[in-house]
Coordinates of C-alpha atoms in Angstrom, one line a residue:
X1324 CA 16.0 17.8 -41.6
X1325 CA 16.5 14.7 -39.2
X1326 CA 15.6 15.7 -35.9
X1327 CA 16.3 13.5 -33.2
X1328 CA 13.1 11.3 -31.7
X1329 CA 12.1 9.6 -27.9
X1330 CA 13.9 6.6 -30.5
X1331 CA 16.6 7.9 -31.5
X1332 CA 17.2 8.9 -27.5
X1333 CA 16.3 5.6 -26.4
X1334 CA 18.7 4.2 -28.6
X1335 CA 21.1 5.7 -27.8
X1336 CA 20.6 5.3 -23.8
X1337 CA 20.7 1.6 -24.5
X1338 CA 23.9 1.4 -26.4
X1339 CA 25.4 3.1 -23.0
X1340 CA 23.5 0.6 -20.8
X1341 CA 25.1 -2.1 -23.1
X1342 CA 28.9 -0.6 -22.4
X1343 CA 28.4 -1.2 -18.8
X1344 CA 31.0 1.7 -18.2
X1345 CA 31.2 3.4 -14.7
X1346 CA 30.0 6.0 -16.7
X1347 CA 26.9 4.8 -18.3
X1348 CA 24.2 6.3 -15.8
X1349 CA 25.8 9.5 -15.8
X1350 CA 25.4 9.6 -19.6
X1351 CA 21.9 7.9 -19.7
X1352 CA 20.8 10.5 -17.2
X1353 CA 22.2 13.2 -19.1
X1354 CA 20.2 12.0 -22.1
X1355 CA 17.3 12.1 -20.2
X1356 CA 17.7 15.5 -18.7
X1357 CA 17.8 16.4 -22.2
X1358 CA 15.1 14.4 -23.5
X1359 CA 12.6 16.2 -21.1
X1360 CA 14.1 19.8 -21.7
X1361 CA 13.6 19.6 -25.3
X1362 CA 11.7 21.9 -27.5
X1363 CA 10.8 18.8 -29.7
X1364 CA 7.4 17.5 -29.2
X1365 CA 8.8 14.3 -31.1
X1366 CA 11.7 13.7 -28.1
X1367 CA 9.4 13.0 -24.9
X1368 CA 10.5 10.3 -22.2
X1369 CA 8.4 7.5 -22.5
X1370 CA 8.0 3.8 -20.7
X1371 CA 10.8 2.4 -22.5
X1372 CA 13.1 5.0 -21.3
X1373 CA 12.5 5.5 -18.2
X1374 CA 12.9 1.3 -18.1
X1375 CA 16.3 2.0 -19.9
X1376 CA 17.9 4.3 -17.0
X1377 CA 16.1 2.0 -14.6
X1378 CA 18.1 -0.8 -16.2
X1379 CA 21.1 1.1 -16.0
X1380 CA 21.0 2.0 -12.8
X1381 CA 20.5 -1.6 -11.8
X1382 CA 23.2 -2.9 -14.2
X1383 CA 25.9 -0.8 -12.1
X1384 CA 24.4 -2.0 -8.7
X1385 CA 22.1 1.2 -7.7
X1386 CA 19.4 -0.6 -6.9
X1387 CA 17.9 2.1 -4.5
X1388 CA 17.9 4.1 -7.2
X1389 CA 16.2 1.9 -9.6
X1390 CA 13.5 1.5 -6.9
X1391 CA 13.3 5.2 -6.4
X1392 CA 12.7 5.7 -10.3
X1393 CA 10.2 3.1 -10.5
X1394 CA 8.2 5.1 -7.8
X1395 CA 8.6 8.3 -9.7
X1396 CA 6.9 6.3 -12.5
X1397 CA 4.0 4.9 -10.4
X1398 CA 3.4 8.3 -9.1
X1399 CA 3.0 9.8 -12.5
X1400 CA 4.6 13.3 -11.0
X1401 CA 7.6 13.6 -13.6
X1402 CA 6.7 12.1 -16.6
X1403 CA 2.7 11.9 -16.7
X1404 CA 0.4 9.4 -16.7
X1405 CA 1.5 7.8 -20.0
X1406 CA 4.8 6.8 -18.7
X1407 CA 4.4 4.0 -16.4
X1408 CA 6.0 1.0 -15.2
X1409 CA 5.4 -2.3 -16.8
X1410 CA 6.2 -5.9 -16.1
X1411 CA 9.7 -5.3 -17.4
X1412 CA 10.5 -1.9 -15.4
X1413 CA 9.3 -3.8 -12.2
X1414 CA 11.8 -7.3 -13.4
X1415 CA 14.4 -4.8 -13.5
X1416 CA 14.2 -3.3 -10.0
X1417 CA 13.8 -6.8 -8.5
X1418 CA 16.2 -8.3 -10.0
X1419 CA 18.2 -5.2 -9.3
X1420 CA 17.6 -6.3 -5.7
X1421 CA 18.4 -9.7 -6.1
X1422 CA 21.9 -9.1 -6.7
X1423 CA 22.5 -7.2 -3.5
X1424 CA 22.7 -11.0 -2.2
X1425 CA 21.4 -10.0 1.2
X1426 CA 18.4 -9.8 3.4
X1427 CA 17.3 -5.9 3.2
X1428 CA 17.6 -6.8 -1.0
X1429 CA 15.4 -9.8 -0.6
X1430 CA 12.7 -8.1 1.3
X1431 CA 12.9 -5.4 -1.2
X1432 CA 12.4 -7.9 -3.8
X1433 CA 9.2 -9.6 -2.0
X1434 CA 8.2 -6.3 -1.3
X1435 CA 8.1 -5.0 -5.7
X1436 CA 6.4 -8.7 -6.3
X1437 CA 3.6 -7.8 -4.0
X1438 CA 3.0 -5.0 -5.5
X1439 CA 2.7 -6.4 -8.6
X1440 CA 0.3 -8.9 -7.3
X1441 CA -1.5 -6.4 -5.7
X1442 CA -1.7 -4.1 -9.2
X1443 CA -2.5 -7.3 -11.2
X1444 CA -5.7 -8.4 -9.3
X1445 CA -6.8 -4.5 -9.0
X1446 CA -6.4 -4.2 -12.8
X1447 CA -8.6 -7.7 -13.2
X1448 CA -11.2 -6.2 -10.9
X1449 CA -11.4 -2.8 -13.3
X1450 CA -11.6 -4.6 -15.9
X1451 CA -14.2 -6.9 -15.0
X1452 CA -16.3 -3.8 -14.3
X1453 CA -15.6 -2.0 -17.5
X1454 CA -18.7 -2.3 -20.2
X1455 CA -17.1 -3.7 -23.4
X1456 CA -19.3 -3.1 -26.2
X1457 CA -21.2 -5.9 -28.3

């Protein structure tokens, strides 16, 4: 049997992201809503689609929501650990932001680039602590 995968969900998600339709977020979050009540252990949301609705939702100008799904992400609440945001999911929301083309967007926009700033030097300082092996 072919059962369905996180890739084959994903892959789908993206070809309604591509359509740009006013119902495209709907549909992706219905696919997601079914990708986390799924029996399957093989159809779990992962990074790249929690990005995808994130993408979606900025594509049809819900940038509050992207922001507010990027959160969920950081917080690791919903979706664990495993799934969190990446340089990409964070590009997304900003530039999600950036097309508001006014001030409250542009602050928002600083605000998500901080944050990376901030997560990048944490992560150097981790790492510079962490015994590597010879």
């Amino acid at each position: 049997a072919s059962h369905p995968t996180t890739i084959s969900f994903n892959s789908c998600m993206k070809a309604w992201v591509n359509a740009r339709t006013s119902e495209s977020s709907k549909r992706v979050e219905t696919l997601l809503q079914r990708m986390m009540s799924s029996k399957n252990d093989e159809v779990r949301p992962n990074t790249i689609t929690i990005s995808t609705v994130i993408l979606c939702h900025a594509q049809t100008g819900n940038a509050q929501k992207a922001e507010d799904m990027l959160h969920q992400m950081e917080s690791g609440d919903i979706w664990g650990p495993n799934v969190a945001p990446d340089v990409v999911t964070y590009s997304t929301v900003i530039s999600a932001w950036a097309r508001t083309g006014n001030i409250n967007g542009a602050h928002k926009a600083l605000k998500l680039l901080e944050t990376m700033v901030l997560k990048a030097s944490n992560q150097k300082r981790s790492d510079a602590h962490s015994i590597t092996p010879n």
